[in-house]
mmCIF file with all atom_site columns, C-alpha atoms in Angstrom:
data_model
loop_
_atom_site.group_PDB
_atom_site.id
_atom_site.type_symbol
_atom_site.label_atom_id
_atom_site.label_alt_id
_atom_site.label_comp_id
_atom_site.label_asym_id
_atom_site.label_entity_id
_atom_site.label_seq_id
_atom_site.pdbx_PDB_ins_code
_atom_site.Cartn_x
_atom_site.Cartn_y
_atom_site.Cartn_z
_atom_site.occupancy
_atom_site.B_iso_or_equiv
_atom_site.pdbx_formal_charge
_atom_site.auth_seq_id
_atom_site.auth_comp_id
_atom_site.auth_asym_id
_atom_site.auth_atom_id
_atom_site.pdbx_PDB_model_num
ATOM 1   C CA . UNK A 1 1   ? 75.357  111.281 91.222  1.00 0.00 ? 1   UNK A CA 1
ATOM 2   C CA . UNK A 1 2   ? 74.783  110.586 94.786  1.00 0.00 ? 2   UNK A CA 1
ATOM 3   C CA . UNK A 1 3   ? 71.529  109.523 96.814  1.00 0.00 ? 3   UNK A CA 1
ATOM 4   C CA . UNK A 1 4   ? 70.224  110.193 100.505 1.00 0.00 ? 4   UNK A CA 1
ATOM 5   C CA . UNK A 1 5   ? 72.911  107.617 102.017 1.00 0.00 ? 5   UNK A CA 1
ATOM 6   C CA . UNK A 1 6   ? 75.725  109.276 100.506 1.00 0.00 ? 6   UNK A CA 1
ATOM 7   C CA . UNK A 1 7   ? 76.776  106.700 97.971  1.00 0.00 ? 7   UNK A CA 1
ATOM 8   C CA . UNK A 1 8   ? 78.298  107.538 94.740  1.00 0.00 ? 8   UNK A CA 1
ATOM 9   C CA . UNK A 1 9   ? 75.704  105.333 92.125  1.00 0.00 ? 9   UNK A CA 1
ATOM 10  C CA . UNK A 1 10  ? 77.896  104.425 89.837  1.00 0.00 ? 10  UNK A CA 1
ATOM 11  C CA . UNK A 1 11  ? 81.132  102.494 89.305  1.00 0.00 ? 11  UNK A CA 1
ATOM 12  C CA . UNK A 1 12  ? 84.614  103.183 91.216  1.00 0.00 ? 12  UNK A CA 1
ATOM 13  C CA . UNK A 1 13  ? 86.158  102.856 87.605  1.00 0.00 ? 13  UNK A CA 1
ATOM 14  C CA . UNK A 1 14  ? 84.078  105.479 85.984  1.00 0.00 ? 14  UNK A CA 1
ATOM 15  C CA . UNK A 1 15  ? 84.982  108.288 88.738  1.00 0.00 ? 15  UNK A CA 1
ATOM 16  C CA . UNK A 1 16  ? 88.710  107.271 90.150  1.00 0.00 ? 16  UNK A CA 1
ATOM 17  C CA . UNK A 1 17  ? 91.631  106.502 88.944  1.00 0.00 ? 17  UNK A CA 1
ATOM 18  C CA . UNK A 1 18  ? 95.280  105.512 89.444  1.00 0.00 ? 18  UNK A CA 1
ATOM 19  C CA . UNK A 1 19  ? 98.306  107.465 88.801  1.00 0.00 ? 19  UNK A CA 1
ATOM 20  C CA . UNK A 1 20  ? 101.844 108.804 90.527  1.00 0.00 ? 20  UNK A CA 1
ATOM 21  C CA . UNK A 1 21  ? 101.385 110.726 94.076  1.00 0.00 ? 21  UNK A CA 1
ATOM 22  C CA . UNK A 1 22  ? 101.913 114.067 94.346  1.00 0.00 ? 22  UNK A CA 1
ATOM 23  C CA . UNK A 1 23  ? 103.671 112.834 97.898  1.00 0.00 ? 23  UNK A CA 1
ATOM 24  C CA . UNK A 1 24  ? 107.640 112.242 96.986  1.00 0.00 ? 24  UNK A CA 1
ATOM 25  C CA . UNK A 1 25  ? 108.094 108.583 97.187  1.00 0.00 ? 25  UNK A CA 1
ATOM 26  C CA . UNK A 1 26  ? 104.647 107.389 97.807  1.00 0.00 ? 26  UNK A CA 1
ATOM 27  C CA . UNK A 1 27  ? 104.445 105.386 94.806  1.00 0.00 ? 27  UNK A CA 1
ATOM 28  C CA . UNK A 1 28  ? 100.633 105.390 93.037  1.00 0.00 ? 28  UNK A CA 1
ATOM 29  C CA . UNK A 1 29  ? 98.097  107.288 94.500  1.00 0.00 ? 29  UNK A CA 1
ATOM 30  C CA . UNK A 1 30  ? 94.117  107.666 94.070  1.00 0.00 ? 30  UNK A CA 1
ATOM 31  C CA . UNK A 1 31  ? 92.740  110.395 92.234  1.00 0.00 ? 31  UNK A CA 1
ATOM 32  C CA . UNK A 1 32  ? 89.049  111.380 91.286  1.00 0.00 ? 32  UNK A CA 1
ATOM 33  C CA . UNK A 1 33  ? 87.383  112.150 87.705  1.00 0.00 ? 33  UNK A CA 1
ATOM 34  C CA . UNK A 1 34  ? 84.642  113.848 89.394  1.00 0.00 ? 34  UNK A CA 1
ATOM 35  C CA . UNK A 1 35  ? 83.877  115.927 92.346  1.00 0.00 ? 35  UNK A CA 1
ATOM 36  C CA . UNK A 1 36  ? 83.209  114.392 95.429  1.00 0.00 ? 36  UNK A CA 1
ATOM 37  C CA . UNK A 1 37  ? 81.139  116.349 98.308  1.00 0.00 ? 37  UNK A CA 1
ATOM 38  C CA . UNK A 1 38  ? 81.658  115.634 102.090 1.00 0.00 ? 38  UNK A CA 1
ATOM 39  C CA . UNK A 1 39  ? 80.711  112.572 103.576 1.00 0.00 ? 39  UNK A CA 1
ATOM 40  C CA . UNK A 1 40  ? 79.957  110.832 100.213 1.00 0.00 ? 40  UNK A CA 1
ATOM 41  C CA . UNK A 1 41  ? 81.604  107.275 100.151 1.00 0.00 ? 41  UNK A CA 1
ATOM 42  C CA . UNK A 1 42  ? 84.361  107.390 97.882  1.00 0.00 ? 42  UNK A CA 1
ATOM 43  C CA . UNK A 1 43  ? 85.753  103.504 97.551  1.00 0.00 ? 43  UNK A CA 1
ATOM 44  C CA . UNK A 1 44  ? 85.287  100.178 99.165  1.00 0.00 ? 44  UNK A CA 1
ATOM 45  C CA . UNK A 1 45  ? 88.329  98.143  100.656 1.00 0.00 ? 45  UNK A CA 1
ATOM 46  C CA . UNK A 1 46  ? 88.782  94.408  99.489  1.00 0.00 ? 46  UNK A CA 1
ATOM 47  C CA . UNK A 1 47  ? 90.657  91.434  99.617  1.00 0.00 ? 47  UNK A CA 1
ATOM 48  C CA . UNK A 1 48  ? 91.971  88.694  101.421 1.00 0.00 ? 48  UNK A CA 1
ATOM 49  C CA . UNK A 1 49  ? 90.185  87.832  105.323 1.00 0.00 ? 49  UNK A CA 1
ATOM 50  C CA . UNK A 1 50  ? 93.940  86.444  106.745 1.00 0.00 ? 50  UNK A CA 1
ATOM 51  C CA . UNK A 1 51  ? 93.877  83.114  108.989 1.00 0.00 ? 51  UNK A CA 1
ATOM 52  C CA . UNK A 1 52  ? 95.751  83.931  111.960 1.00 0.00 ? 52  UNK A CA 1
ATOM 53  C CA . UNK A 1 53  ? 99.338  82.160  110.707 1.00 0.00 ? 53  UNK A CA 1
ATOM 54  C CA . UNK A 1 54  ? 98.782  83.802  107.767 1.00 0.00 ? 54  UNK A CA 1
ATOM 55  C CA . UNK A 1 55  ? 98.654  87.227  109.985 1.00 0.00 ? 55  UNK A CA 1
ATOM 56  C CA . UNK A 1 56  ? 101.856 86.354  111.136 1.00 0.00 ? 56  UNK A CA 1
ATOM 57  C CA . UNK A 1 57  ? 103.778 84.983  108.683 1.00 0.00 ? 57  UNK A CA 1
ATOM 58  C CA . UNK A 1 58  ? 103.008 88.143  106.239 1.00 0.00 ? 58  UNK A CA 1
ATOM 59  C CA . UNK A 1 59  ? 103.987 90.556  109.639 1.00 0.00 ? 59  UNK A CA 1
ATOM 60  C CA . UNK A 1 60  ? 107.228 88.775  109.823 1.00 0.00 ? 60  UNK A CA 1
ATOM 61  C CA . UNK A 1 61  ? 107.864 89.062  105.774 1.00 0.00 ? 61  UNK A CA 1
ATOM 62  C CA . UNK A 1 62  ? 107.161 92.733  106.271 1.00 0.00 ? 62  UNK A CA 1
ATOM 63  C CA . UNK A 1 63  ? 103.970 91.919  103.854 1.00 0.00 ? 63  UNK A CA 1
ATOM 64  C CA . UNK A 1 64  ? 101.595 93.815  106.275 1.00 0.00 ? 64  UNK A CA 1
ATOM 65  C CA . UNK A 1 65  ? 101.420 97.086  104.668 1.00 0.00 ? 65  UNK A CA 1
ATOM 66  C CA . UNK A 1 66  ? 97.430  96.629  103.381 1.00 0.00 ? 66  UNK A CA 1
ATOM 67  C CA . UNK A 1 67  ? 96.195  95.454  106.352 1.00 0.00 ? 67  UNK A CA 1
ATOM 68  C CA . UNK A 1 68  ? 93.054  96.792  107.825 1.00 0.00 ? 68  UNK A CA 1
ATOM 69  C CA . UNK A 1 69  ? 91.750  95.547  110.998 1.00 0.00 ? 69  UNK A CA 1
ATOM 70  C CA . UNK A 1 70  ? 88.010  94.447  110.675 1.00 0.00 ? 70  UNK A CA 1
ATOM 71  C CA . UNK A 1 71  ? 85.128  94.831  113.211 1.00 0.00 ? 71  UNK A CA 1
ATOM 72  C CA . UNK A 1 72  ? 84.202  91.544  113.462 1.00 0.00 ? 72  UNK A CA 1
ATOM 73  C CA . UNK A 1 73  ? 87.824  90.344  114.157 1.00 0.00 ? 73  UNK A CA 1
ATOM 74  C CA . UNK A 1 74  ? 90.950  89.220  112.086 1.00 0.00 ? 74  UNK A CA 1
ATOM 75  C CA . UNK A 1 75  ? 92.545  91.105  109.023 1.00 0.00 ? 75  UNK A CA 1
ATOM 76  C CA . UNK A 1 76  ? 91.886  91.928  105.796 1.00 0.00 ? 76  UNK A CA 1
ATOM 77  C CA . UNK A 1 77  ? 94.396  92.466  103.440 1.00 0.00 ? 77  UNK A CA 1
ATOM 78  C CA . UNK A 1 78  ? 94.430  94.290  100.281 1.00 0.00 ? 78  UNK A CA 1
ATOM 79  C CA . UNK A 1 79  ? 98.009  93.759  98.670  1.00 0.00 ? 79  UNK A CA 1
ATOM 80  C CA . UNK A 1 80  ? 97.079  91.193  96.326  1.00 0.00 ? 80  UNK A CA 1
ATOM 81  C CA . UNK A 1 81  ? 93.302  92.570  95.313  1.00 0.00 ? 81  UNK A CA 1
ATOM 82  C CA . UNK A 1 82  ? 92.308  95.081  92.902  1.00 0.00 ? 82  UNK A CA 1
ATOM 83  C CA . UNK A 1 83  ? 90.750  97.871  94.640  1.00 0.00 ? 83  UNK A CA 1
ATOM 84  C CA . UNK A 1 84  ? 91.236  101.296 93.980  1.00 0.00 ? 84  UNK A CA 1
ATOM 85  C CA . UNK A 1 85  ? 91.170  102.023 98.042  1.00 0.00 ? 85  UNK A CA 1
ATOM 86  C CA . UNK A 1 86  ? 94.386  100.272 98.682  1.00 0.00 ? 86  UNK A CA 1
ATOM 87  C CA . UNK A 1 87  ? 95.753  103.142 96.722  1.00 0.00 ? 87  UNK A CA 1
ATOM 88  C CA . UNK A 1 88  ? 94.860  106.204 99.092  1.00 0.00 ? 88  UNK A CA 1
ATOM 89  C CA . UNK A 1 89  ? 98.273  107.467 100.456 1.00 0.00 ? 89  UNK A CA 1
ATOM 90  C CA . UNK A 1 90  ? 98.781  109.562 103.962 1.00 0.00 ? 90  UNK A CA 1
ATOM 91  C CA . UNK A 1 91  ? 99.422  113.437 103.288 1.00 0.00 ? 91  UNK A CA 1
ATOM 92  C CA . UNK A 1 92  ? 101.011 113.064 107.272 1.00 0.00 ? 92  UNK A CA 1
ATOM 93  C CA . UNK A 1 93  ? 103.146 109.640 106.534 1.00 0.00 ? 93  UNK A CA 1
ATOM 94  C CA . UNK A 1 94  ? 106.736 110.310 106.692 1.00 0.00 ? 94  UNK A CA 1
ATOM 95  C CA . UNK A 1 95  ? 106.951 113.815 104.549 1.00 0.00 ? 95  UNK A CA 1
ATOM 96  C CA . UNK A 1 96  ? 106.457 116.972 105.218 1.00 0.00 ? 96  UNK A CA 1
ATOM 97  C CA . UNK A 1 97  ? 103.753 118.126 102.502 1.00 0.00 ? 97  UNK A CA 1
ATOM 98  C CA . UNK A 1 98  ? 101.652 120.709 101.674 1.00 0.00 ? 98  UNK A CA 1
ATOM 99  C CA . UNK A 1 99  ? 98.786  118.018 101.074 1.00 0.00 ? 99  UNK A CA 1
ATOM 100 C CA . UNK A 1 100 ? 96.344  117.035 103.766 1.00 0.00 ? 100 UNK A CA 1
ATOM 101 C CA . UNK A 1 101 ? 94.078  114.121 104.218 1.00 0.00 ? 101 UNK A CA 1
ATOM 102 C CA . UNK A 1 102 ? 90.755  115.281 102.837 1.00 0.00 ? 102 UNK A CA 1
ATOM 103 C CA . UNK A 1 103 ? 88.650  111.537 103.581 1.00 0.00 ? 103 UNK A CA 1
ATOM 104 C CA . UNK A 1 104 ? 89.072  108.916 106.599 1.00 0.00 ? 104 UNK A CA 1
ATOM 105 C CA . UNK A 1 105 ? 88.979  105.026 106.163 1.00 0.00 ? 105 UNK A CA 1
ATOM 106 C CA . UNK A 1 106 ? 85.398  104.300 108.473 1.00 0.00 ? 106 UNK A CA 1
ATOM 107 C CA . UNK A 1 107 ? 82.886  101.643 108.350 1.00 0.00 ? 107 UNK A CA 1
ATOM 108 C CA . UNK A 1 108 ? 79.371  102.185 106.232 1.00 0.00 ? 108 UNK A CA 1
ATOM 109 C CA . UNK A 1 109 ? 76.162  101.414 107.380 1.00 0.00 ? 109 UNK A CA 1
ATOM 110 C CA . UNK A 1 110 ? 76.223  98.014  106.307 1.00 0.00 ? 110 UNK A CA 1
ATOM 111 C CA . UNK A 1 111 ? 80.247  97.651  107.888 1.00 0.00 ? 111 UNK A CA 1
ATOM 112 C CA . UNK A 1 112 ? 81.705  97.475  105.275 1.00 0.00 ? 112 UNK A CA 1
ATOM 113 C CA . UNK A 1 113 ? 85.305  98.952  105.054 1.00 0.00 ? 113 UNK A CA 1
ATOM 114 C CA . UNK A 1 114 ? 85.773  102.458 103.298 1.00 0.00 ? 114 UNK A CA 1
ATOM 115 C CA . UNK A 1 115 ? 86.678  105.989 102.292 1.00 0.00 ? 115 UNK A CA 1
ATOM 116 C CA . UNK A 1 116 ? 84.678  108.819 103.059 1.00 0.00 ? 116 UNK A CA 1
ATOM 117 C CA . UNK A 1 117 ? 85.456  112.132 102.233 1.00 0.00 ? 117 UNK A CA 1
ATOM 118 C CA . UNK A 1 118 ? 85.906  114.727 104.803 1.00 0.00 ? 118 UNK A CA 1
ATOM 119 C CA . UNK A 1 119 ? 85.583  117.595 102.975 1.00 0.00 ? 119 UNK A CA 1
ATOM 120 C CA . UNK A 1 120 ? 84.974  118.567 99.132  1.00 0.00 ? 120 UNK A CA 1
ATOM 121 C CA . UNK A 1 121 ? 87.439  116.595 97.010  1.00 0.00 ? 121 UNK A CA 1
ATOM 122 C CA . UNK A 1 122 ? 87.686  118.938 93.816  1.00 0.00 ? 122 UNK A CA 1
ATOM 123 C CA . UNK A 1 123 ? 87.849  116.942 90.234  1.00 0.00 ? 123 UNK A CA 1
ATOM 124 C CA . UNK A 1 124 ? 91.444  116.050 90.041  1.00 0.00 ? 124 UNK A CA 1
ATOM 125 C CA . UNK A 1 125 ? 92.499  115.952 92.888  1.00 0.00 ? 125 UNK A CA 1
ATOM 126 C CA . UNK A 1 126 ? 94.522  112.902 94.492  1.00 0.00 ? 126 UNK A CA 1
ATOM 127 C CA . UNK A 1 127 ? 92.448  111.206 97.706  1.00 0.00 ? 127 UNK A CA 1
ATOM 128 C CA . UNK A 1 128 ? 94.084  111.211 101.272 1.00 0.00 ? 128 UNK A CA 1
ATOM 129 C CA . UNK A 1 129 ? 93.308  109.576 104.052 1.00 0.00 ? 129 UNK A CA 1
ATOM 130 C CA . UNK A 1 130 ? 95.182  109.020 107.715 1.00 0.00 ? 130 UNK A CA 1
ATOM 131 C CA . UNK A 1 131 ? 96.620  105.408 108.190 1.00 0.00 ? 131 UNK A CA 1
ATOM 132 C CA . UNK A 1 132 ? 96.866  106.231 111.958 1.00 0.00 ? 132 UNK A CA 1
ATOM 133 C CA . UNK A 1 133 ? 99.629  106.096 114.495 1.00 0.00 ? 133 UNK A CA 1
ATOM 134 C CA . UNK A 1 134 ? 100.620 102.652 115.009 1.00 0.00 ? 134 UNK A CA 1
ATOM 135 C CA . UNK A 1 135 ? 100.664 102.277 111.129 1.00 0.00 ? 135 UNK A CA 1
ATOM 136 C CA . UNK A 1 136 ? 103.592 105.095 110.892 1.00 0.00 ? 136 UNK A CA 1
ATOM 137 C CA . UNK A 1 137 ? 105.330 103.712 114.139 1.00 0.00 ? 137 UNK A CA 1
ATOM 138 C CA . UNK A 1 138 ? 105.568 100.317 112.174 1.00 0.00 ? 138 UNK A CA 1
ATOM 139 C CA . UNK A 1 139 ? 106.510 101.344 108.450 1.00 0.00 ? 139 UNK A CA 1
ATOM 140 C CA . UNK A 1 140 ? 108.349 104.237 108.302 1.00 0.00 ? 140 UNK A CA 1
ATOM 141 C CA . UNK A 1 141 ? 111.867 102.336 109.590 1.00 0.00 ? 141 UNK A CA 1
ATOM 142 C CA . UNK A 1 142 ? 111.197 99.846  106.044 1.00 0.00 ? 142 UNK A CA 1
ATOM 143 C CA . UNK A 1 143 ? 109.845 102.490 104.127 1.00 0.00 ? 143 UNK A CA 1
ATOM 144 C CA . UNK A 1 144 ? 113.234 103.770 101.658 1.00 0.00 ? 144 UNK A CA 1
ATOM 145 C CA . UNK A 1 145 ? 112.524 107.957 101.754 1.00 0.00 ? 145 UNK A CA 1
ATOM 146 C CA . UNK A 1 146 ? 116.025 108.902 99.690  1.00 0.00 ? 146 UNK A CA 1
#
């Protein structure tokens, strides 16, 4: 299923899906149908390439919670897209877990934003990936963790 640049050759929908987190509170999270070795690229990131008053007015709506900062400059966001990467939660958010991240969001060869894994991702099993630092510093005071 996968060639010499570590790409996955066929479609997202045919080997992930969508379904509750195993994280308490974390809404949907992404799972995989098949197994998925280390460094393979798992999903692609999509959506919206923000103006800079966009930026801002979505920050100050609290509406900033898909946004991935891109290489060549400005934002994309992935709220309002369908793209199964927007739905890879943090195992080190907010909770305490026994999960950990098991892929990283990175750049392929072509810079395009992704998921890779960092280890063996067994059939099954829900994808993780770190949303960094200032992501957590930012969130977690809007984020409702009853």
């Amino acid at each position: 299923m996968s060639n010499k640049d570590n790409t996955i050759e066929v479609l997202e929908s045919d080997y992930l899906y969508v379904q509750t987190s195993q994280l308490p509170n974390a809404g949907n999270g992404l799972f995989t149908a098949i197994t998925i070795y280390k460094d393979e690229i798992i999903s692609y990131f999509d959506g919206e390439i923000l103006t800079d008053s966009e930026i801002e007015k979505r920050k100050a709506a609290n509406q900033d919670q898909y946004f991935i900062n891109r290489v060549e400059g400005g934002i994309l966001d992935s709220m309002h897209t369908d793209c199964f990467a927007k739905y890879a939660n943090d195992a080190k958010g907010i909770a305490t877990t026994k999960f950990k991240n098991n892929a990283i969001i990175s750049l392929d060869e072509n810079k395009k934003i992704c998921i890779i894994a960092t280890k063996k991702i067994k059939q099954g099993e829900e994808i993780f990936c770190s949303y960094g630092t200032p992501y957590w510093s930012k969130h977690k005071k809007i984020i409702d963790i009853d």
